[in-house]
mmCIF file of C-alpha atoms in Angstrom:
data_model
loop_
_atom_site.group_PDB
_atom_site.id
_atom_site.type_symbol
_atom_site.label_atom_id
_atom_site.label_comp_id
_atom_site.label_asym_id
_atom_site.label_seq_id
_atom_site.Cartn_x
_atom_site.Cartn_y
_atom_site.Cartn_z
ATOM 1 C CA MET A 1 -23.958 18.386 -25.243
ATOM 2 C CA SER A 2 -26.352 21.300 -24.801
ATOM 3 C CA LEU A 3 -26.812 22.900 -21.405
ATOM 4 C CA SER A 4 -29.867 21.879 -19.434
ATOM 5 C CA GLU A 5 -32.121 24.552 -17.961
ATOM 6 C CA THR A 6 -30.713 23.750 -14.512
ATOM 7 C CA GLU A 7 -27.116 24.178 -15.735
ATOM 8 C CA ALA A 8 -28.057 27.426 -17.474
ATOM 9 C CA ARG A 9 -29.470 28.807 -14.205
ATOM 10 C CA GLU A 10 -26.340 27.718 -12.308
ATOM 11 C CA TYR A 11 -24.079 29.445 -14.838
ATOM 12 C CA ALA A 12 -26.269 32.554 -14.762
ATOM 13 C CA GLN A 13 -25.654 32.844 -11.012
ATOM 14 C CA LEU A 14 -21.904 33.001 -11.662
ATOM 15 C CA LEU A 15 -22.183 36.304 -13.537
ATOM 16 C CA PRO A 16 -21.210 39.506 -11.638
ATOM 17 C CA ASP A 17 -23.957 40.987 -9.469
ATOM 18 C CA GLY A 18 -24.016 44.412 -11.133
ATOM 19 C CA LEU A 19 -24.214 43.134 -14.712
ATOM 20 C CA ASN A 20 -27.002 44.526 -16.928
ATOM 21 C CA CYS A 21 -28.198 43.554 -20.408
ATOM 22 C CA ASN A 22 -30.408 46.428 -21.568
ATOM 23 C CA ASN A 23 -28.681 47.437 -24.808
ATOM 24 C CA ALA A 24 -26.164 46.262 -27.404
ATOM 25 C CA ARG A 25 -23.098 47.495 -25.510
ATOM 26 C CA GLU A 26 -24.164 45.820 -22.267
ATOM 27 C CA ARG A 27 -25.116 42.631 -24.130
ATOM 28 C CA LEU A 28 -21.616 42.343 -25.599
ATOM 29 C CA LEU A 29 -20.133 42.503 -22.090
ATOM 30 C CA CYS A 30 -22.671 39.923 -20.899
ATOM 31 C CA VAL A 31 -21.664 37.502 -23.650
ATOM 32 C CA ALA A 32 -18.012 38.014 -22.686
ATOM 33 C CA GLU A 33 -18.796 37.290 -19.013
ATOM 34 C CA VAL A 34 -20.716 34.109 -19.885
ATOM 35 C CA LEU A 35 -17.744 32.791 -21.869
ATOM 36 C CA LYS A 36 -15.215 33.861 -19.205
ATOM 37 C CA ARG A 37 -17.022 32.148 -16.327
ATOM 38 C CA ALA A 38 -18.579 29.102 -18.004
ATOM 39 C CA SER A 39 -16.283 28.005 -20.831
ATOM 40 C CA ASP A 40 -12.784 26.775 -21.573
ATOM 41 C CA ALA A 41 -11.192 24.671 -24.311
ATOM 42 C CA GLY A 42 -12.666 21.505 -22.790
ATOM 43 C CA HIS A 43 -16.124 23.000 -22.149
ATOM 44 C CA ARG A 44 -17.259 24.972 -25.186
ATOM 45 C CA LEU A 45 -20.609 26.750 -25.371
ATOM 46 C CA SER A 46 -22.865 26.774 -28.395
ATOM 47 C CA ASN A 47 -24.838 29.860 -29.332
ATOM 48 C CA ALA A 48 -27.943 28.144 -27.928
ATOM 49 C CA ASP A 49 -26.115 27.575 -24.624
ATOM 50 C CA ILE A 50 -25.156 31.258 -24.388
ATOM 51 C CA ARG A 51 -28.742 32.348 -25.104
ATOM 52 C CA ARG A 52 -30.042 29.960 -22.404
ATOM 53 C CA VAL A 53 -27.705 31.488 -19.804
ATOM 54 C CA LEU A 54 -28.641 35.051 -20.774
ATOM 55 C CA THR A 55 -32.348 34.151 -20.641
ATOM 56 C CA ALA A 56 -31.936 32.531 -17.209
ATOM 57 C CA ARG A 57 -30.283 35.687 -15.867
ATOM 58 C CA PHE A 58 -31.999 38.557 -17.689
ATOM 59 C CA GLY A 59 -35.174 37.120 -19.265
ATOM 60 C CA LYS A 60 -36.163 36.216 -22.839
ATOM 61 C CA ASP A 61 -35.792 39.759 -24.167
ATOM 62 C CA ALA A 62 -32.036 39.623 -23.431
ATOM 63 C CA ALA A 63 -31.403 36.613 -25.699
ATOM 64 C CA PRO A 64 -30.005 37.940 -29.013
ATOM 65 C CA ALA A 65 -30.802 36.561 -32.439
ATOM 66 C CA GLU A 66 -28.389 34.057 -34.005
ATOM 67 C CA ASN A 67 -26.792 36.571 -36.373
ATOM 68 C CA THR A 68 -26.477 39.165 -33.606
ATOM 69 C CA LEU A 69 -24.779 36.684 -31.281
ATOM 70 C CA ASN A 70 -22.389 35.622 -34.067
ATOM 71 C CA ALA A 71 -21.447 39.278 -34.564
ATOM 72 C CA ASP A 72 -20.894 39.727 -30.817
ATOM 73 C CA ILE A 73 -18.573 36.732 -30.615
ATOM 74 C CA ALA A 74 -16.709 37.869 -33.738
ATOM 75 C CA ALA A 75 -16.158 41.266 -32.107
ATOM 76 C CA LEU A 76 -14.814 39.585 -28.968
ATOM 77 C CA ARG A 77 -12.472 37.402 -31.053
ATOM 78 C CA SER A 78 -11.052 40.392 -32.874
ATOM 79 C CA CYS A 79 -10.667 42.700 -29.879
ATOM 80 C CA GLY A 80 -10.584 40.585 -26.725
ATOM 81 C CA VAL A 81 -11.642 41.862 -23.333
ATOM 82 C CA ALA A 82 -9.226 42.822 -20.520
ATOM 83 C CA GLY A 83 -6.615 40.116 -20.951
ATOM 84 C CA PHE A 84 -8.820 37.327 -22.356
ATOM 85 C CA ASP A 85 -8.835 35.660 -25.781
ATOM 86 C CA PHE A 86 -12.016 34.273 -27.367
ATOM 87 C CA PHE A 87 -12.247 31.348 -29.778
ATOM 88 C CA THR A 88 -14.901 29.697 -31.941
ATOM 89 C CA SER A 89 -15.051 26.233 -33.501
ATOM 90 C CA PRO A 90 -17.847 24.013 -34.875
ATOM 91 C CA ALA A 91 -18.161 22.592 -31.326
ATOM 92 C CA GLY A 92 -18.793 26.025 -29.802
ATOM 93 C CA SER A 93 -17.058 29.103 -28.365
ATOM 94 C CA TRP A 94 -14.775 29.448 -25.368
ATOM 95 C CA CYS A 95 -12.474 31.855 -23.566
ATOM 96 C CA GLU A 96 -8.913 31.675 -22.169
ATOM 97 C CA ALA A 97 -6.952 34.092 -19.990
ATOM 98 C CA ARG A 98 -4.128 35.639 -22.000
ATOM 99 C CA SER A 99 -1.779 36.521 -19.126
ATOM 100 C CA LEU A 100 -1.771 33.321 -17.037
ATOM 101 C CA GLY A 101 -2.294 29.698 -17.985
ATOM 102 C CA LEU A 102 -4.033 27.132 -15.786
ATOM 103 C CA SER A 103 -0.752 25.752 -14.420
ATOM 104 C CA GLN A 104 0.394 29.263 -13.440
ATOM 105 C CA VAL A 105 -2.922 30.039 -11.752
ATOM 106 C CA ARG A 106 -2.661 26.717 -9.872
ATOM 107 C CA LEU A 107 0.809 27.644 -8.612
ATOM 108 C CA LEU A 108 -0.375 31.040 -7.360
ATOM 109 C CA PHE A 109 -3.571 29.566 -5.908
ATOM 110 C CA ASN A 110 -1.679 26.969 -3.878
ATOM 111 C CA ALA A 111 0.825 29.589 -2.697
ATOM 112 C CA VAL A 112 -2.033 31.755 -1.423
ATOM 113 C CA GLN A 113 -3.705 28.766 0.262
ATOM 114 C CA SER A 114 -0.540 27.770 2.114
ATOM 115 C CA SER A 115 0.587 31.273 3.066
ATOM 116 C CA ARG A 116 1.464 31.586 6.733
ATOM 117 C CA PHE A 117 0.967 35.334 6.959
ATOM 118 C CA LEU A 118 -2.297 36.101 5.169
ATOM 119 C CA THR A 119 -5.398 36.522 7.276
ATOM 120 C CA ALA A 120 -8.351 34.257 6.462
ATOM 121 C CA GLN A 121 -10.134 37.157 4.757
ATOM 122 C CA GLU A 122 -7.096 38.179 2.685
ATOM 123 C CA SER A 123 -6.551 34.578 1.610
ATOM 124 C CA ALA A 124 -10.193 34.154 0.595
ATOM 125 C CA GLU A 125 -10.192 37.422 -1.392
ATOM 126 C CA LEU A 126 -7.001 36.525 -3.268
ATOM 127 C CA GLN A 127 -8.248 33.021 -4.035
ATOM 128 C CA GLU A 128 -11.487 34.472 -5.393
ATOM 129 C CA SER A 129 -9.550 36.888 -7.623
ATOM 130 C CA LEU A 130 -7.438 34.049 -9.015
ATOM 131 C CA LEU A 131 -10.508 31.915 -9.690
ATOM 132 C CA ASP A 132 -11.892 34.763 -11.810
ATOM 133 C CA LEU A 133 -9.102 33.957 -14.304
ATOM 134 C CA VAL A 134 -10.438 30.463 -15.022
ATOM 135 C CA SER A 135 -13.748 28.845 -15.895
ATOM 136 C CA ILE A 136 -16.060 27.181 -13.381
ATOM 137 C CA HIS A 137 -14.872 23.785 -14.645
ATOM 138 C CA GLN A 138 -11.214 24.687 -14.084
ATOM 139 C CA GLU A 139 -12.137 25.984 -10.621
ATOM 140 C CA ASP A 140 -13.125 22.448 -9.649
ATOM 141 C CA MET A 141 -9.722 21.161 -10.813
ATOM 142 C CA LEU A 142 -7.847 23.848 -8.892
ATOM 143 C CA MET A 143 -9.819 23.184 -5.721
ATOM 144 C CA GLY A 144 -9.325 19.417 -5.802
ATOM 145 C CA ASP A 145 -6.070 18.642 -7.627
ATOM 146 C CA VAL A 146 -3.581 19.438 -4.858
ATOM 147 C CA HIS A 147 -3.854 18.938 -1.099
ATOM 148 C CA VAL A 148 -2.372 22.028 0.556
ATOM 149 C CA VAL A 149 -1.087 22.273 4.121
ATOM 150 C CA GLN A 150 -2.860 25.293 5.618
ATOM 151 C CA ARG A 151 -1.964 26.908 8.929
ATOM 152 C CA MET A 152 -4.479 28.763 11.071
ATOM 153 C CA GLU A 153 -3.466 32.285 11.994
ATOM 154 C CA PRO A 154 -4.149 33.493 15.551
ATOM 155 C CA ALA A 155 -7.372 35.464 15.834
ATOM 156 C CA GLY A 156 -6.942 39.229 15.886
ATOM 157 C CA ARG A 157 -3.510 39.289 14.272
ATOM 158 C CA ALA A 158 -2.909 42.523 12.384
ATOM 159 C CA THR A 159 -2.702 42.283 8.619
ATOM 160 C CA LEU A 160 0.900 41.757 7.570
ATOM 161 C CA LEU A 161 0.384 43.183 4.094
ATOM 162 C CA ASP A 162 -0.658 46.530 5.568
ATOM 163 C CA ALA A 163 2.462 46.523 7.772
ATOM 164 C CA CYS A 164 4.669 45.862 4.729
ATOM 165 C CA GLU A 165 3.064 48.734 2.846
ATOM 166 C CA THR A 166 3.561 51.045 5.843
ATOM 167 C CA ILE A 167 7.263 50.133 6.022
ATOM 168 C CA ALA A 168 7.651 50.596 2.259
ATOM 169 C CA GLN A 169 6.077 54.046 2.578
ATOM 170 C CA ALA A 170 8.574 54.956 5.309
ATOM 171 C CA LEU A 171 11.449 53.785 3.088
ATOM 172 C CA ARG A 172 10.193 55.855 0.143
ATOM 173 C CA ASN A 173 9.780 58.986 2.277
ATOM 174 C CA ASP A 174 12.948 58.586 4.401
ATOM 175 C CA ARG A 175 11.006 58.326 7.637
ATOM 176 C CA LYS A 176 11.437 56.106 10.664
ATOM 177 C CA VAL A 177 8.914 53.418 11.577
ATOM 178 C CA GLU A 178 7.279 52.885 14.958
ATOM 179 C CA PHE A 179 6.190 49.466 16.184
ATOM 180 C CA GLU A 180 6.175 46.966 19.019
ATOM 181 C CA TYR A 181 7.912 43.617 18.676
ATOM 182 C CA THR A 182 6.131 40.648 20.200
ATOM 183 C CA TYR A 183 6.290 36.991 21.096
ATOM 184 C CA ASN A 184 3.344 34.605 21.346
ATOM 185 C CA ASP A 185 2.405 33.265 24.737
ATOM 186 C CA PHE A 186 1.189 29.676 25.210
ATOM 187 C CA GLY A 187 -2.317 30.742 24.216
ATOM 188 C CA GLY A 188 -1.105 32.308 20.952
ATOM 189 C CA ALA A 189 -1.637 35.918 22.088
ATOM 190 C CA GLN A 190 0.951 38.540 21.148
ATOM 191 C CA VAL A 191 2.907 40.031 24.065
ATOM 192 C CA ALA A 192 5.137 43.093 23.571
ATOM 193 C CA LEU A 193 8.851 42.606 24.202
ATOM 194 C CA ALA A 194 10.687 45.315 26.116
ATOM 195 C CA GLY A 195 14.090 46.572 25.008
ATOM 196 C CA ASP A 196 17.130 46.986 27.209
ATOM 197 C CA ASP A 197 15.725 50.329 28.397
ATOM 198 C CA GLY A 198 12.414 48.729 29.454
ATOM 199 C CA ALA A 199 10.334 50.412 26.713
ATOM 200 C CA THR A 200 8.255 48.387 24.243
ATOM 201 C CA LEU A 201 7.909 51.065 21.534
ATOM 202 C CA ARG A 202 10.659 50.957 18.908
ATOM 203 C CA ILE A 203 11.314 53.965 16.634
ATOM 204 C CA GLU A 204 13.904 52.959 14.037
ATOM 205 C CA THR A 205 15.163 53.726 10.541
ATOM 206 C CA PRO A 206 14.166 51.036 8.017
ATOM 207 C CA THR A 207 17.038 49.858 5.815
ATOM 208 C CA ALA A 208 15.439 46.982 3.859
ATOM 209 C CA LEU A 209 12.395 44.766 3.444
ATOM 210 C CA TYR A 210 13.127 41.087 2.867
ATOM 211 C CA PHE A 211 11.057 38.065 1.925
ATOM 212 C CA ALA A 212 12.774 34.749 2.696
ATOM 213 C CA ASP A 213 11.757 31.227 3.688
ATOM 214 C CA GLY A 214 8.080 32.147 3.658
ATOM 215 C CA ASN A 215 8.357 35.206 5.920
ATOM 216 C CA TYR A 216 8.673 38.982 5.564
ATOM 217 C CA TYR A 217 11.405 40.746 7.539
ATOM 218 C CA LEU A 218 12.260 44.344 8.360
ATOM 219 C CA GLU A 219 15.904 45.310 8.734
ATOM 220 C CA SER A 220 16.195 48.512 10.740
ATOM 221 C CA TYR A 221 18.803 50.764 12.352
ATOM 222 C CA SER A 222 18.822 52.484 15.721
ATOM 223 C CA ALA A 223 21.657 54.638 17.065
ATOM 224 C CA THR A 224 20.711 53.324 20.522
ATOM 225 C CA PRO A 225 20.492 49.500 20.239
ATOM 226 C CA TRP A 226 17.124 48.029 21.179
ATOM 227 C CA ARG A 227 18.590 44.768 22.524
ATOM 228 C CA HIS A 228 21.763 42.712 22.345
ATOM 229 C CA GLY A 229 23.922 45.782 21.687
ATOM 230 C CA GLN A 230 23.196 45.667 17.946
ATOM 231 C CA ASN A 231 22.501 48.815 15.977
ATOM 232 C CA ILE A 232 21.035 46.906 13.013
ATOM 233 C CA MET A 233 18.346 44.334 13.784
ATOM 234 C CA ARG A 234 16.110 41.967 11.800
ATOM 235 C CA SER A 235 12.464 41.672 12.821
ATOM 236 C CA ARG A 236 9.856 39.275 11.469
ATOM 237 C CA ILE A 237 6.981 41.451 10.351
ATOM 238 C CA ASP A 238 4.323 38.986 11.495
ATOM 239 C CA ARG A 239 5.655 39.554 15.029
ATOM 240 C CA MET A 240 5.310 43.331 14.756
ATOM 241 C CA ARG A 241 2.183 45.233 15.794
ATOM 242 C CA SER A 242 0.959 48.833 15.743
ATOM 243 C CA VAL A 243 3.218 49.603 12.773
ATOM 244 C CA SER A 244 3.144 53.233 11.652
ATOM 245 C CA VAL A 245 5.239 55.809 9.821
ATOM 246 C CA SER A 246 6.984 58.031 12.355
ATOM 247 C CA GLU A 247 7.069 61.816 12.277
ATOM 248 C CA GLU A 248 10.842 61.515 12.744
ATOM 249 C CA HIS A 249 13.081 61.684 9.695
ATOM 250 C CA ALA A 250 15.204 58.615 8.931
ATOM 251 C CA ASP A 251 18.752 58.561 10.245
ATOM 252 C CA LEU A 252 20.718 58.575 6.989
ATOM 253 C CA CYS A 253 24.112 57.984 8.562
ATOM 254 C CA GLU A 254 26.899 56.050 6.871
ATOM 255 C CA GLY A 255 25.799 52.806 8.549
ATOM 256 C CA VAL A 256 22.278 53.090 7.148
ATOM 257 C CA LEU A 257 23.446 53.964 3.643
ATOM 258 C CA GLU A 258 25.883 51.038 3.614
ATOM 259 C CA ALA A 259 23.217 48.658 4.946
ATOM 260 C CA ARG A 260 20.819 49.678 2.176
ATOM 261 C CA LYS A 261 23.516 49.336 -0.465
ATOM 262 C CA SER A 262 24.654 45.885 0.667
ATOM 263 C CA ALA A 263 21.250 44.388 1.551
ATOM 264 C CA ALA A 264 20.959 42.024 -1.444
ATOM 265 C CA ARG A 265 24.573 40.823 -1.177
ATOM 266 C CA ARG A 266 24.331 40.150 2.560
ATOM 267 C CA MET A 267 21.062 38.269 2.174
ATOM 268 C CA LYS A 268 22.726 35.679 -0.074
ATOM 269 C CA ARG A 269 25.129 34.697 2.725
ATOM 270 C CA GLU A 270 22.492 34.199 5.384
ATOM 271 C CA ILE A 271 20.141 31.353 6.221
ATOM 272 C CA GLN A 272 16.545 32.084 7.186
ATOM 273 C CA MET A 273 17.587 35.708 7.708
ATOM 274 C CA PHE A 274 19.931 34.897 10.604
ATOM 275 C CA GLY A 275 23.138 36.857 10.231
ATOM 276 C CA GLY A 276 26.529 36.342 11.765
ATOM 277 C CA THR A 277 30.186 36.641 10.893
ATOM 278 C CA PRO A 278 30.614 35.509 7.267
ATOM 279 C CA ARG A 279 32.974 32.519 7.010
ATOM 280 C CA THR A 280 34.397 30.973 3.865
ATOM 281 C CA VAL A 281 34.404 27.235 4.493
ATOM 282 C CA PHE A 282 34.808 23.983 2.591
ATOM 283 C CA LEU A 283 32.005 21.417 2.682
ATOM 284 C CA ARG A 284 32.355 17.719 1.867
ATOM 285 C CA VAL A 285 29.089 16.610 0.291
ATOM 286 C CA SER A 286 27.925 13.055 -0.323
ATOM 287 C CA ALA A 287 25.935 12.284 -3.470
ATOM 288 C CA GLU A 288 22.750 11.828 -1.437
ATOM 289 C CA GLY A 289 23.203 15.255 0.167
ATOM 290 C CA THR A 290 23.444 17.316 -3.018
ATOM 291 C CA ASN A 291 19.740 18.226 -3.160
ATOM 292 C CA GLU A 292 19.839 19.864 0.268
ATOM 293 C CA VAL A 293 23.013 21.765 -0.625
ATOM 294 C CA PHE A 294 21.556 23.035 -3.888
ATOM 295 C CA ASP A 295 18.325 23.986 -2.113
ATOM 296 C CA LEU A 296 20.245 26.155 0.340
ATOM 297 C CA PHE A 297 23.040 27.632 -1.772
ATOM 298 C CA GLY A 298 21.624 27.445 -5.302
ATOM 299 C CA PHE A 299 22.915 25.758 -8.425
ATOM 300 C CA GLY A 300 25.920 28.041 -8.852
ATOM 301 C CA LEU A 301 28.086 25.746 -6.718
ATOM 302 C CA GLU A 302 31.192 24.086 -8.111
ATOM 303 C CA PHE A 303 32.606 20.756 -6.920
ATOM 304 C CA ALA A 304 36.106 19.249 -6.983
ATOM 305 C CA ASN A 305 38.141 16.561 -5.209
ATOM 306 C CA PHE A 306 35.733 13.751 -6.129
ATOM 307 C CA SER A 307 36.071 10.450 -4.284
ATOM 308 C CA GLY A 308 34.264 7.273 -5.369
ATOM 309 C CA ASP A 309 32.145 6.000 -8.239
ATOM 310 C CA PRO A 310 29.869 8.760 -9.630
ATOM 311 C CA ALA A 311 26.938 6.301 -9.573
ATOM 312 C CA ASP A 312 27.445 5.476 -5.873
ATOM 313 C CA LYS A 313 25.362 7.429 -3.354
ATOM 314 C CA ASN A 314 28.362 7.460 -0.988
ATOM 315 C CA THR A 315 30.594 9.303 -3.461
ATOM 316 C CA THR A 316 31.781 12.641 -2.058
ATOM 317 C CA ALA A 317 33.010 15.910 -3.478
ATOM 318 C CA ASP A 318 34.093 19.217 -1.959
ATOM 319 C CA THR A 319 32.666 22.667 -2.518
ATOM 320 C CA CYS A 320 33.372 26.101 -1.058
ATOM 321 C CA VAL A 321 30.750 28.540 0.293
ATOM 322 C CA THR A 322 30.680 31.792 2.216
ATOM 323 C CA VAL A 323 27.962 31.592 4.865
ATOM 324 C CA ALA A 324 27.058 33.331 8.107
ATOM 325 C CA GLN A 325 28.299 31.616 11.276
ATOM 326 C CA SER A 326 24.907 31.165 12.885
ATOM 327 C CA PRO A 327 22.798 28.659 14.841
ATOM 328 C CA THR A 328 20.556 28.320 11.785
ATOM 329 C CA PHE A 329 23.450 27.024 9.673
ATOM 330 C CA PHE A 330 24.411 24.619 12.440
ATOM 331 C CA ARG A 331 20.841 23.306 12.716
ATOM 332 C CA TRP A 332 20.767 22.698 8.969
ATOM 333 C CA LEU A 333 24.141 20.926 9.098
ATOM 334 C CA THR A 334 23.093 18.726 12.020
ATOM 335 C CA GLY A 335 19.867 17.693 10.317
ATOM 336 C CA LEU A 336 21.806 16.228 7.387
ATOM 337 C CA GLY A 337 23.292 13.504 9.560
ATOM 338 C CA GLY A 338 26.797 13.578 8.087
ATOM 339 C CA ARG A 339 25.758 13.881 4.431
ATOM 340 C CA VAL A 340 27.431 17.310 4.518
ATOM 341 C CA ARG A 341 30.506 18.005 6.662
ATOM 342 C CA ILE A 342 32.782 20.962 7.318
ATOM 343 C CA VAL A 343 36.356 20.087 6.295
ATOM 344 C CA ALA A 344 39.669 21.886 6.570
ATOM 345 C CA PRO A 345 40.755 23.838 3.482
ATOM 346 C CA PRO A 346 43.173 22.094 1.094
ATOM 347 C CA ASP A 347 46.822 23.099 1.029
ATOM 348 C CA ALA A 348 47.899 26.557 -0.112
ATOM 349 C CA LEU A 349 48.824 25.413 -3.621
ATOM 350 C CA ALA A 350 45.414 23.816 -4.167
ATOM 351 C CA VAL A 351 43.648 26.917 -2.901
ATOM 352 C CA ARG A 352 45.367 28.969 -5.604
ATOM 353 C CA SER A 353 44.093 26.622 -8.339
ATOM 354 C CA GLN A 354 40.650 26.479 -9.931
ATOM 355 C CA PRO A 355 37.896 26.384 -8.873
ATOM 356 C CA TRP A 356 38.999 27.335 -5.347
ATOM 357 C CA ALA A 357 40.785 30.512 -6.417
ATOM 358 C CA ARG A 358 37.473 31.765 -7.777
ATOM 359 C CA LEU A 359 35.342 30.692 -4.809
ATOM 360 C CA THR A 360 37.431 31.669 -1.784
ATOM 361 C CA ASP A 361 36.619 35.362 -1.984
ATOM 362 C CA GLY A 362 40.289 36.354 -2.331
ATOM 363 C CA LYS A 363 41.230 35.042 1.110
ATOM 364 C CA THR A 364 44.691 33.704 1.933
ATOM 365 C CA HIS A 365 45.237 30.156 3.150
ATOM 366 C CA ALA A 366 45.778 31.483 6.682
ATOM 367 C CA GLN A 367 42.462 33.343 6.570
ATOM 368 C CA LEU A 368 40.669 30.232 5.312
ATOM 369 C CA MET A 369 42.173 28.194 8.156
ATOM 370 C CA ALA A 370 41.028 30.846 10.636
ATOM 371 C CA ASP A 371 37.477 30.688 9.193
ATOM 372 C CA TYR A 372 37.486 26.881 9.418
ATOM 373 C CA GLU A 373 38.684 26.816 13.022
ATOM 374 C CA ALA A 374 36.252 29.537 14.110
ATOM 375 C CA MET A 375 33.306 27.765 12.426
ATOM 376 C CA ALA A 376 34.299 24.366 13.851
ATOM 377 C CA ASP A 377 34.704 25.759 17.370
ATOM 378 C CA ALA A 378 31.344 27.531 17.193
ATOM 379 C CA TYR A 379 29.663 24.372 15.915
ATOM 380 C CA ARG A 380 31.080 22.302 18.772
ATOM 381 C CA ALA A 381 29.857 24.926 21.263
ATOM 382 C CA PHE A 382 26.415 24.829 19.629
ATOM 383 C CA LEU A 383 26.199 21.045 20.001
ATOM 384 C CA GLN A 384 27.480 21.153 23.583
ATOM 385 C CA ALA A 385 24.866 23.733 24.546
ATOM 386 C CA VAL A 386 21.969 21.381 23.753
ATOM 387 C CA LEU A 387 23.240 18.597 26.014
ATOM 388 C CA VAL A 388 21.671 18.425 29.471
#
């Protein structure tokens, strides 16, 4: 169906503000923009439709002759424009993004919408950039297909992306970073936390940037611990403010170099970026708890010691993981309501057989027992601490 004059005017308003159509070169770009913004495989534009849009935007003199428009579209089909492919059929012409399909744009669009750390302006700008990759008709599908949980950011919060770039610059140039670490009061305002020495300004050597569980984190080193007697600390970047590259050179001591080298390996053993003593423990998993276990530890797990009918949700099997002894792990374990349990390691002979020999990180049976007892004792203490 041909475009109405009203539709042509609406499509004309979608074209970029600075677009001109005063000569053949500019006209070719205008035709490309009309197809990019107003067409897709399900909404093809005839030559008459394209001329109507150009006339609505630039006047009658901008509408090319039929043969000229055919030549323009043929040139676009043969060369493309900045990552787009152009197509023609008896039903009309249309355009598709070459780099990302609609489903991929939807995934990115929803991720931007639900981001917890983007400011409202950053989110709006990114969404607008993603919508430029699809037609106006596909925009409507993206905006209405999926309901996204969106969280409001506190007013005045510094842009997290700028903080990440500042930290990355310090890492590249072997400089320290300066910042204040904060907590939010009951009104949502950021309040600076003081260290053990009473100062709020931290000047530390960055060792790694992490992104996990929807948050960015800085891992940093200080020869004089900020708090808790720890030289290496993790800080959520959305809780940092006044982030800048320090004039001080990074402390490239052995501890910093080792932390940078082992960052990826250590991250795999931690939950929600909470560290702790790594323990190699055996978990007994029921069939209805496997999804949660795979979500946390990935699909590289191996199971043995099956008990029950494989089709029964109460069937159990054992697996072995190395995980940080931390409150975060205990919270996860408690939330599963017994679907996953910590169990004592099997006997020494079983530990030397497959798959346990491959999964126990080379530890002896005595070491595995020590890990089990330490983890169990810490878990009991964790549960006791929440009782009033």
